[in-house]
Amino acid sequence: MIWRILSFCVVSFGLLGQPSLAQEADMAVGLSDAQLAELGEQWAAAINDSDPVALGALLDFQALGVRSSKTMSDVESERNDFVRGFAAGGTRLPAMWISQIESLEGRAIFLRVRTFDGMRGPLVRYDLGEGGHNYLLLIAESRPGGRPRVVDALVATNGQRLSDTFGAASQLIVAPSNSLLGRLFGLNAVDQNMVATFRKLGEYQLAGRTADAYAAVRELPDEIRDQRVLLNISVQLASVLDEDLYREELARLARNYRDDPTTAFLLIDYYFYKNDVASAMESVERMEAAFGADAALANLKATLAIQAGDLAAARRHAEQGVELEPENENSHWTRLTVLMTAGEYADGIDTIESLERDFGYAFDESSFVDNEVYAGFVRSPEYRAWLDAR
């Protein structure tokens, strides 16, 4: 399951599923690509330096609070109350984000300035070890002196902006109301039993009672359960609880939103479970079309091509990953796996030596025993000649 943890580990607030990808104008008016690139570099550096103060200095919490408030209520007094509370409590976000990334031994990499559905800004990738990857498109506005500040971000794994989730999502958990539920689910009248169920859901979520929260979700009627808002919640809860439940919820998501581009990340696991390599590859290619090519997506395409038995394509993708990001160690390991699988042992030895030279590895005979990937290699004349020459 390449992407399972990815979808939840860094952005645990990805609850709402209302479409938001094509509603954003270019907020970066007056900001050059060079300024936005510098902002992306600063964001990645603050993450990698474990510096929440520096990260917080790049954010405009007031602006993010205002944007979030617009998703939760049409009442001005309620929005103003929310903004005041958010501006006070939102300053804890940088430390929380850094802590979540550190727990996975992750790091951030600024990739490029990218325009996606009208949003232009720095694209940052989080590399999260066994947790996979996540992408943030930072939405910035100019501030006095022409300095850009982040006022929002599009999170690739759930296709939502932070403001979409901080606003209505927080109210859905903390204080569900008839008006909020009616607006989120398009209901003219809200059953009081439904309100009570959502209140239980919120209480259980806040108390960390995941199994009870999931049970509350399952009490809801299918016409509510099948809406993206609830499917994002149920997939998240099920992923923590049980593998079979997780598969069940992914299947429900696929039945209802298979063609929705914002589900591409979440559904890769589903395609792997179904051994549907072609659909998984299509999802990765949609991500690449949206955010551009990079080593992480190239490595994933190489892995999928190996599974499909197309070793020529696997090698192309692996080579692309190394070319795009020579400093990305995983790309070299992916290339090595492809070469060993294809029996290209001479080129494989070149990759082994590049891992030693560039990443500090020291290989000997024990490095390759009891590993099926290298079984053919250790029986080959190329292997014996390489060992003899060392």
Tab-separated table of C-alpha atoms in Angstrom:
chain	number	residue	atom	x	y	z
A	1	MET	CA	0.000	0.000	0.000
A	2	ILE	CA	2.171	2.801	-1.280
A	3	TRP	CA	-0.082	5.729	-0.449
A	4	ARG	CA	-2.122	4.665	2.556
A	5	ILE	CA	-0.373	6.640	5.297
A	6	LEU	CA	0.303	9.499	2.911
A	7	SER	CA	-3.316	10.503	2.804
A	8	PHE	CA	-3.610	11.174	6.504
A	9	CYS	CA	-0.312	11.600	8.287
A	10	VAL	CA	0.432	15.223	7.549
A	11	VAL	CA	-2.965	16.699	6.903
A	12	SER	CA	-5.259	15.031	9.391
A	13	PHE	CA	-7.902	17.696	8.842
A	14	GLY	CA	-8.802	16.593	5.300
A	15	LEU	CA	-12.449	15.999	6.058
A	16	LEU	CA	-14.537	17.920	3.592
A	17	GLY	CA	-15.060	16.771	0.068
A	18	GLN	CA	-16.838	19.672	-1.548
A	19	PRO	CA	-15.325	20.661	-4.893
A	20	SER	CA	-12.894	23.529	-4.515
A	21	LEU	CA	-10.285	23.056	-7.201
A	22	ALA	CA	-11.605	25.482	-9.775
A	23	GLN	CA	-12.852	28.268	-7.522
A	24	GLU	CA	-9.578	30.093	-6.826
A	25	ALA	CA	-8.322	33.124	-8.666
A	26	ASP	CA	-4.604	33.796	-8.900
A	27	MET	CA	-3.927	35.192	-5.437
A	28	ALA	CA	-0.301	35.883	-6.324
A	29	VAL	CA	-1.019	39.035	-8.340
A	30	GLY	CA	2.008	41.295	-8.229
A	31	LEU	CA	4.331	38.521	-7.076
A	32	SER	CA	7.015	37.221	-9.407
A	33	ASP	CA	7.881	33.575	-9.835
A	34	ALA	CA	11.231	34.356	-8.206
A	35	GLN	CA	9.483	35.678	-5.084
A	36	LEU	CA	7.232	32.649	-4.949
A	37	ALA	CA	10.178	30.304	-5.397
A	38	GLU	CA	11.954	31.991	-2.493
A	39	LEU	CA	8.822	31.534	-0.385
A	40	GLY	CA	8.753	27.828	-1.260
A	41	GLU	CA	12.432	27.461	-0.367
A	42	GLN	CA	11.839	29.209	2.961
A	43	TRP	CA	8.870	26.958	3.719
A	44	ALA	CA	10.870	23.795	3.046
A	45	ALA	CA	13.841	25.090	5.046
A	46	ALA	CA	11.655	25.893	8.074
A	47	ILE	CA	10.246	22.355	7.985
A	48	ASN	CA	13.658	20.732	7.628
A	49	ASP	CA	15.210	22.937	10.322
A	50	SER	CA	12.355	22.112	12.739
A	51	ASP	CA	11.731	25.841	13.146
A	52	PRO	CA	8.045	26.585	13.880
A	53	VAL	CA	8.809	30.271	14.437
A	54	ALA	CA	10.240	30.617	10.935
A	55	LEU	CA	7.352	28.628	9.465
A	56	GLY	CA	4.804	30.731	11.325
A	57	ALA	CA	6.413	33.916	10.012
A	58	LEU	CA	5.569	32.784	6.480
A	59	LEU	CA	1.863	32.429	7.299
A	60	ASP	CA	-0.817	35.084	7.564
A	61	PHE	CA	-3.037	33.474	10.215
A	62	GLN	CA	-5.604	36.256	10.099
A	63	ALA	CA	-6.094	35.865	6.351
A	64	LEU	CA	-6.319	32.064	6.627
A	65	GLY	CA	-8.902	32.470	9.393
A	66	VAL	CA	-10.995	34.836	7.269
A	67	ARG	CA	-10.884	32.473	4.324
A	68	SER	CA	-11.821	29.550	6.566
A	69	SER	CA	-14.729	31.408	8.142
A	70	LYS	CA	-16.358	31.898	4.761
A	71	THR	CA	-16.761	28.132	4.385
A	72	MET	CA	-18.572	27.637	7.695
A	73	SER	CA	-21.254	30.287	8.005
A	74	ASP	CA	-23.189	32.998	6.229
A	75	VAL	CA	-23.647	34.895	9.498
A	76	GLU	CA	-21.116	37.706	9.910
A	77	SER	CA	-21.016	37.570	13.708
A	78	GLU	CA	-20.288	33.823	13.633
A	79	ARG	CA	-17.517	34.339	11.089
A	80	ASN	CA	-15.969	37.110	13.173
A	81	ASP	CA	-16.024	34.922	16.288
A	82	PHE	CA	-14.347	32.130	14.370
A	83	VAL	CA	-11.624	34.405	13.003
A	84	ARG	CA	-10.784	35.710	16.472
A	85	GLY	CA	-10.462	32.186	17.836
A	86	PHE	CA	-8.519	30.958	14.833
A	87	ALA	CA	-6.048	33.839	14.900
A	88	ALA	CA	-5.286	33.003	18.535
A	89	GLY	CA	-5.095	29.228	18.236
A	90	GLY	CA	-3.799	28.912	14.685
A	91	THR	CA	-0.289	29.851	15.741
A	92	ARG	CA	0.061	26.294	17.076
A	93	LEU	CA	-0.245	24.849	13.573
A	94	PRO	CA	3.421	25.173	12.488
A	95	ALA	CA	4.678	23.198	15.495
A	96	MET	CA	2.015	20.532	14.887
A	97	TRP	CA	2.887	20.185	11.203
A	98	ILE	CA	6.597	19.934	11.926
A	99	SER	CA	5.994	17.360	14.657
A	100	GLN	CA	3.915	15.197	12.328
A	101	ILE	CA	6.572	15.280	9.617
A	102	GLU	CA	9.374	14.576	12.103
A	103	SER	CA	7.500	11.572	13.489
A	104	LEU	CA	7.883	9.991	10.035
A	105	GLU	CA	11.495	11.140	9.631
A	106	GLY	CA	10.271	13.250	6.732
A	107	ARG	CA	11.575	16.292	4.989
A	108	ALA	CA	10.249	18.979	2.657
A	109	ILE	CA	11.463	19.783	-0.849
A	110	PHE	CA	10.506	22.844	-2.875
A	111	LEU	CA	9.856	21.637	-6.414
A	112	ARG	CA	8.755	24.555	-8.553
A	113	VAL	CA	6.309	27.401	-8.973
A	114	ARG	CA	3.189	25.779	-10.359
A	115	THR	CA	-0.158	26.998	-11.664
A	116	PHE	CA	-3.029	24.623	-11.058
A	117	ASP	CA	-6.648	25.501	-11.846
A	118	GLY	CA	-5.938	29.205	-11.577
A	119	MET	CA	-3.830	28.919	-8.428
A	120	ARG	CA	-0.191	29.966	-8.853
A	121	GLY	CA	2.247	29.334	-6.074
A	122	PRO	CA	5.179	27.327	-4.705
A	123	LEU	CA	4.753	23.557	-4.875
A	124	VAL	CA	6.339	21.741	-1.938
A	125	ARG	CA	6.642	17.967	-1.591
A	126	TYR	CA	6.842	16.179	1.738
A	127	ASP	CA	8.893	12.980	1.597
A	128	LEU	CA	7.697	10.872	4.522
A	129	GLY	CA	9.708	7.673	4.484
A	130	GLU	CA	7.394	4.687	4.723
A	131	GLY	CA	4.527	7.184	4.815
A	132	GLY	CA	4.926	8.039	1.132
A	133	HIS	CA	4.602	11.616	-0.090
A	134	ASN	CA	2.346	14.617	0.069
A	135	TYR	CA	2.219	17.837	-1.939
A	136	LEU	CA	1.201	21.360	-0.942
A	137	LEU	CA	0.544	24.165	-3.398
A	138	LEU	CA	1.005	27.285	-1.292
A	139	ILE	CA	-1.425	30.124	-2.011
A	140	ALA	CA	0.216	33.472	-1.335
A	141	GLU	CA	-0.694	37.146	-1.313
A	142	SER	CA	1.527	40.188	-1.390
A	143	ARG	CA	1.991	42.058	1.873
A	144	PRO	CA	3.461	45.509	2.636
A	145	GLY	CA	6.875	45.801	1.067
A	146	GLY	CA	5.895	43.282	-1.607
A	147	ARG	CA	6.699	40.315	0.602
A	148	PRO	CA	4.535	37.244	-0.041
A	149	ARG	CA	2.762	35.457	2.800
A	150	VAL	CA	0.908	32.150	2.704
A	151	VAL	CA	-2.826	32.657	3.160
A	152	ASP	CA	-3.966	29.141	2.224
A	153	ALA	CA	-2.721	25.922	0.619
A	154	LEU	CA	-4.095	23.251	-1.654
A	155	VAL	CA	-3.357	19.798	-0.229
A	156	ALA	CA	-2.870	17.349	-3.073
A	157	THR	CA	-3.819	14.191	-1.202
A	158	ASN	CA	-7.378	15.298	-0.559
A	159	GLY	CA	-7.736	17.996	-3.217
A	160	GLN	CA	-8.883	20.533	-0.654
A	161	ARG	CA	-7.644	23.889	0.533
A	162	LEU	CA	-6.855	24.360	4.190
A	163	SER	CA	-9.576	26.988	4.435
A	164	ASP	CA	-12.164	24.497	3.156
A	165	THR	CA	-11.336	22.142	5.989
A	166	PHE	CA	-10.459	24.434	8.888
A	167	GLY	CA	-13.786	26.218	8.621
A	168	ALA	CA	-16.732	23.923	8.027
A	169	ALA	CA	-14.817	20.788	9.016
A	170	SER	CA	-13.976	22.133	12.441
A	171	GLN	CA	-17.595	23.056	13.027
A	172	LEU	CA	-18.774	19.655	11.815
A	173	ILE	CA	-16.691	18.061	14.569
A	174	VAL	CA	-16.956	20.685	17.305
A	175	ALA	CA	-20.448	22.129	16.922
A	176	PRO	CA	-22.633	20.557	14.229
A	177	SER	CA	-25.809	22.534	13.660
A	178	ASN	CA	-28.935	22.116	11.588
A	179	SER	CA	-27.905	24.939	9.270
A	180	LEU	CA	-24.384	23.622	8.761
A	181	LEU	CA	-25.535	20.078	8.061
A	182	GLY	CA	-28.231	21.331	5.741
A	183	ARG	CA	-25.758	23.416	3.786
A	184	LEU	CA	-23.087	20.703	3.588
A	185	PHE	CA	-25.455	17.956	2.485
A	186	GLY	CA	-27.979	20.007	0.523
A	187	LEU	CA	-30.863	19.188	2.871
A	188	ASN	CA	-33.948	21.356	3.277
A	189	ALA	CA	-34.757	19.721	6.615
A	190	VAL	CA	-32.337	18.008	8.994
A	191	ASP	CA	-33.490	15.110	11.141
A	192	GLN	CA	-32.619	15.608	14.807
A	193	ASN	CA	-31.330	12.067	15.036
A	194	MET	CA	-28.787	12.994	12.401
A	195	VAL	CA	-27.707	16.024	14.430
A	196	ALA	CA	-27.317	13.795	17.483
A	197	THR	CA	-25.228	11.309	15.490
A	198	PHE	CA	-22.893	14.041	14.297
A	199	ARG	CA	-22.529	15.315	17.824
A	200	LYS	CA	-21.525	11.838	18.936
A	201	LEU	CA	-19.114	11.623	16.042
A	202	GLY	CA	-17.492	14.884	17.078
A	203	GLU	CA	-17.254	13.876	20.722
A	204	TYR	CA	-15.672	10.541	19.848
A	205	GLN	CA	-13.229	12.134	17.415
A	206	LEU	CA	-12.084	14.697	19.959
A	207	ALA	CA	-11.751	11.990	22.612
A	208	GLY	CA	-9.696	9.768	20.323
A	209	ARG	CA	-12.339	7.023	20.387
A	210	THR	CA	-11.822	5.974	16.772
A	211	ALA	CA	-13.900	2.794	16.844
A	212	ASP	CA	-16.881	4.626	18.356
A	213	ALA	CA	-16.509	7.447	15.841
A	214	TYR	CA	-16.545	4.948	12.984
A	215	ALA	CA	-19.620	3.262	14.445
A	216	ALA	CA	-21.348	6.645	14.553
A	217	VAL	CA	-20.590	7.219	10.873
A	218	ARG	CA	-22.124	3.844	10.024
A	219	GLU	CA	-25.359	4.860	11.736
A	220	LEU	CA	-25.982	7.476	9.066
A	221	PRO	CA	-28.220	6.704	6.066
A	222	ASP	CA	-26.525	5.773	2.801
A	223	GLU	CA	-27.513	9.020	1.094
A	224	ILE	CA	-25.353	10.829	3.674
A	225	ARG	CA	-22.698	8.121	4.036
A	226	ASP	CA	-22.073	8.198	0.288
A	227	GLN	CA	-21.345	11.911	0.170
A	228	ARG	CA	-17.701	12.869	-0.119
A	229	VAL	CA	-17.707	14.673	3.225
A	230	LEU	CA	-18.494	11.457	5.073
A	231	LEU	CA	-16.431	9.193	2.849
A	232	ASN	CA	-13.294	11.195	3.634
A	233	ILE	CA	-14.031	10.739	7.331
A	234	SER	CA	-14.923	7.050	7.111
A	235	VAL	CA	-11.861	6.193	5.016
A	236	GLN	CA	-9.643	7.970	7.522
A	237	LEU	CA	-11.188	6.217	10.510
A	238	ALA	CA	-11.204	2.798	8.863
A	239	SER	CA	-7.540	3.122	7.878
A	240	VAL	CA	-6.649	3.257	11.566
A	241	LEU	CA	-8.966	0.487	12.672
A	242	ASP	CA	-8.807	-2.462	10.328
A	243	GLU	CA	-7.485	-3.461	6.920
A	244	ASP	CA	-10.779	-4.994	5.793
A	245	LEU	CA	-12.751	-1.934	6.872
A	246	TYR	CA	-10.282	0.280	5.030
A	247	ARG	CA	-10.772	-1.720	1.839
A	248	GLU	CA	-14.535	-1.545	2.302
A	249	GLU	CA	-14.497	2.232	2.606
A	250	LEU	CA	-12.158	2.645	-0.371
A	251	ALA	CA	-14.541	0.522	-2.423
A	252	ARG	CA	-17.416	2.787	-1.391
A	253	LEU	CA	-15.358	5.835	-2.365
A	254	ALA	CA	-14.532	4.288	-5.732
A	255	ARG	CA	-18.187	3.417	-6.421
A	256	ASN	CA	-19.252	7.000	-5.875
A	257	TYR	CA	-16.274	9.124	-6.920
A	258	ARG	CA	-13.990	7.029	-9.106
A	259	ASP	CA	-13.884	9.697	-11.823
A	260	ASP	CA	-13.382	12.634	-9.436
A	261	PRO	CA	-9.762	13.810	-9.874
A	262	THR	CA	-9.574	14.806	-6.203
A	263	THR	CA	-9.810	11.129	-5.184
A	264	ALA	CA	-6.787	10.033	-7.226
A	265	PHE	CA	-4.416	9.832	-4.265
A	266	LEU	CA	-6.829	8.036	-1.975
A	267	LEU	CA	-7.807	5.443	-4.540
A	268	ILE	CA	-4.324	4.223	-5.444
A	269	ASP	CA	-4.538	1.804	-2.509
A	270	TYR	CA	-7.868	0.576	-3.850
A	271	TYR	CA	-6.377	-0.105	-7.275
A	272	PHE	CA	-3.511	-2.011	-5.679
A	273	TYR	CA	-5.951	-4.129	-3.688
A	274	LYS	CA	-7.811	-4.899	-6.918
A	275	ASN	CA	-4.533	-5.507	-8.766
A	276	ASP	CA	-5.718	-2.890	-11.254
A	277	VAL	CA	-2.320	-1.590	-12.331
A	278	ALA	CA	-3.700	0.294	-15.331
A	279	SER	CA	-6.061	2.380	-13.204
A	280	ALA	CA	-3.323	3.038	-10.663
A	281	MET	CA	-1.046	4.270	-13.452
A	282	GLU	CA	-3.816	6.524	-14.770
A	283	SER	CA	-4.164	8.078	-11.324
A	284	VAL	CA	-0.442	8.750	-11.094
A	285	GLU	CA	-0.467	10.290	-14.557
A	286	ARG	CA	-3.348	12.566	-13.526
A	287	MET	CA	-1.293	13.705	-10.546
A	288	GLU	CA	1.669	14.324	-12.811
A	289	ALA	CA	-0.468	16.358	-15.204
A	290	ALA	CA	-1.689	18.457	-12.291
A	291	PHE	CA	1.554	19.027	-10.399
A	292	GLY	CA	4.328	18.216	-12.850
A	293	ALA	CA	6.866	15.418	-13.070
A	294	ASP	CA	9.119	14.641	-10.132
A	295	ALA	CA	11.161	11.764	-8.762
A	296	ALA	CA	8.446	10.506	-6.409
A	297	LEU	CA	5.884	10.029	-9.184
A	298	ALA	CA	8.508	8.622	-11.551
A	299	ASN	CA	9.485	6.027	-8.931
A	300	LEU	CA	5.862	5.060	-8.428
A	301	LYS	CA	5.333	4.686	-12.175
A	302	ALA	CA	8.428	2.491	-12.353
A	303	THR	CA	7.066	0.288	-9.571
A	304	LEU	CA	3.720	-0.023	-11.342
A	305	ALA	CA	5.427	-0.868	-14.635
A	306	ILE	CA	7.392	-3.662	-12.926
A	307	GLN	CA	4.137	-5.035	-11.560
A	308	ALA	CA	2.673	-4.910	-15.074
A	309	GLY	CA	5.707	-6.754	-16.442
A	310	ASP	CA	6.769	-3.857	-18.668
A	311	LEU	CA	10.447	-3.638	-17.751
A	312	ALA	CA	11.312	-1.287	-20.605
A	313	ALA	CA	8.792	1.249	-19.345
A	314	ALA	CA	9.936	0.650	-15.775
A	315	ARG	CA	13.486	1.537	-16.764
A	316	ARG	CA	12.341	4.712	-18.554
A	317	HIS	CA	10.463	5.865	-15.477
A	318	ALA	CA	13.328	4.987	-13.134
A	319	GLU	CA	15.828	6.822	-15.323
A	320	GLN	CA	13.519	9.828	-15.375
A	321	GLY	CA	13.450	9.885	-11.582
A	322	VAL	CA	17.250	9.922	-11.378
A	323	GLU	CA	17.487	12.592	-14.071
A	324	LEU	CA	14.907	14.840	-12.412
A	325	GLU	CA	16.370	14.583	-8.907
A	326	PRO	CA	19.901	13.120	-8.857
A	327	GLU	CA	20.067	13.757	-5.118
A	328	ASN	CA	16.987	11.621	-4.481
A	329	GLU	CA	18.307	8.352	-3.040
A	330	ASN	CA	15.052	6.472	-3.590
A	331	SER	CA	15.347	7.079	-7.338
A	332	HIS	CA	18.678	5.256	-7.428
A	333	TRP	CA	17.261	2.319	-5.466
A	334	THR	CA	14.279	2.160	-7.809
A	335	ARG	CA	16.611	2.158	-10.788
A	336	LEU	CA	18.655	-0.635	-9.185
A	337	THR	CA	15.540	-2.726	-8.588
A	338	VAL	CA	14.452	-2.312	-12.213
A	339	LEU	CA	17.894	-3.207	-13.567
A	340	MET	CA	18.232	-6.280	-11.378
A	341	THR	CA	14.726	-7.436	-12.299
A	342	ALA	CA	15.541	-6.981	-15.981
A	343	GLY	CA	18.889	-8.759	-15.695
A	344	GLU	CA	20.811	-5.628	-16.718
A	345	TYR	CA	23.613	-6.437	-14.295
A	346	ALA	CA	26.386	-4.269	-15.745
A	347	ASP	CA	24.214	-1.166	-15.451
A	348	GLY	CA	23.068	-2.411	-12.060
A	349	ILE	CA	26.687	-2.476	-10.875
A	350	ASP	CA	27.069	1.135	-12.035
A	351	THR	CA	24.090	2.042	-9.864
A	352	ILE	CA	25.473	0.124	-6.877
A	353	GLU	CA	28.711	2.052	-7.203
A	354	SER	CA	26.849	5.361	-7.480
A	355	LEU	CA	25.037	4.523	-4.234
A	356	GLU	CA	28.416	3.912	-2.614
A	357	ARG	CA	29.970	7.033	-4.087
A	358	ASP	CA	27.115	9.502	-3.601
A	359	PHE	CA	25.218	8.178	-0.593
A	360	GLY	CA	27.895	6.575	1.562
A	361	TYR	CA	26.981	2.903	1.229
A	362	ALA	CA	29.526	0.082	1.448
A	363	PHE	CA	28.341	-3.157	-0.158
A	364	ASP	CA	29.771	-6.672	0.170
A	365	GLU	CA	28.503	-10.207	-0.442
A	366	SER	CA	26.213	-10.085	2.579
A	367	SER	CA	24.365	-7.148	1.074
A	368	PHE	CA	22.767	-9.277	-1.636
A	369	VAL	CA	22.054	-12.659	-0.067
A	370	ASP	CA	18.534	-13.784	0.810
A	371	ASN	CA	16.972	-11.091	-1.353
A	372	GLU	CA	14.920	-12.276	-4.310
A	373	VAL	CA	15.603	-9.101	-6.280
A	374	TYR	CA	19.311	-9.938	-6.417
A	375	ALA	CA	18.987	-13.721	-6.837
A	376	GLY	CA	19.909	-13.673	-10.520
A	377	PHE	CA	22.620	-11.104	-9.968
A	378	VAL	CA	24.537	-13.166	-7.371
A	379	ARG	CA	24.603	-16.109	-9.804
A	380	SER	CA	25.859	-14.002	-12.700
A	381	PRO	CA	29.418	-13.721	-14.033
A	382	GLU	CA	29.098	-9.926	-13.728
A	383	TYR	CA	28.655	-10.274	-9.982
A	384	ARG	CA	31.707	-12.529	-9.533
A	385	ALA	CA	33.872	-10.282	-11.698
A	386	TRP	CA	32.744	-7.222	-9.769
A	387	LEU	CA	33.545	-8.838	-6.408
A	388	ASP	CA	36.943	-10.034	-7.633
A	389	ALA	CA	37.815	-6.555	-8.805
A	390	ARG	CA	37.006	-4.847	-5.498
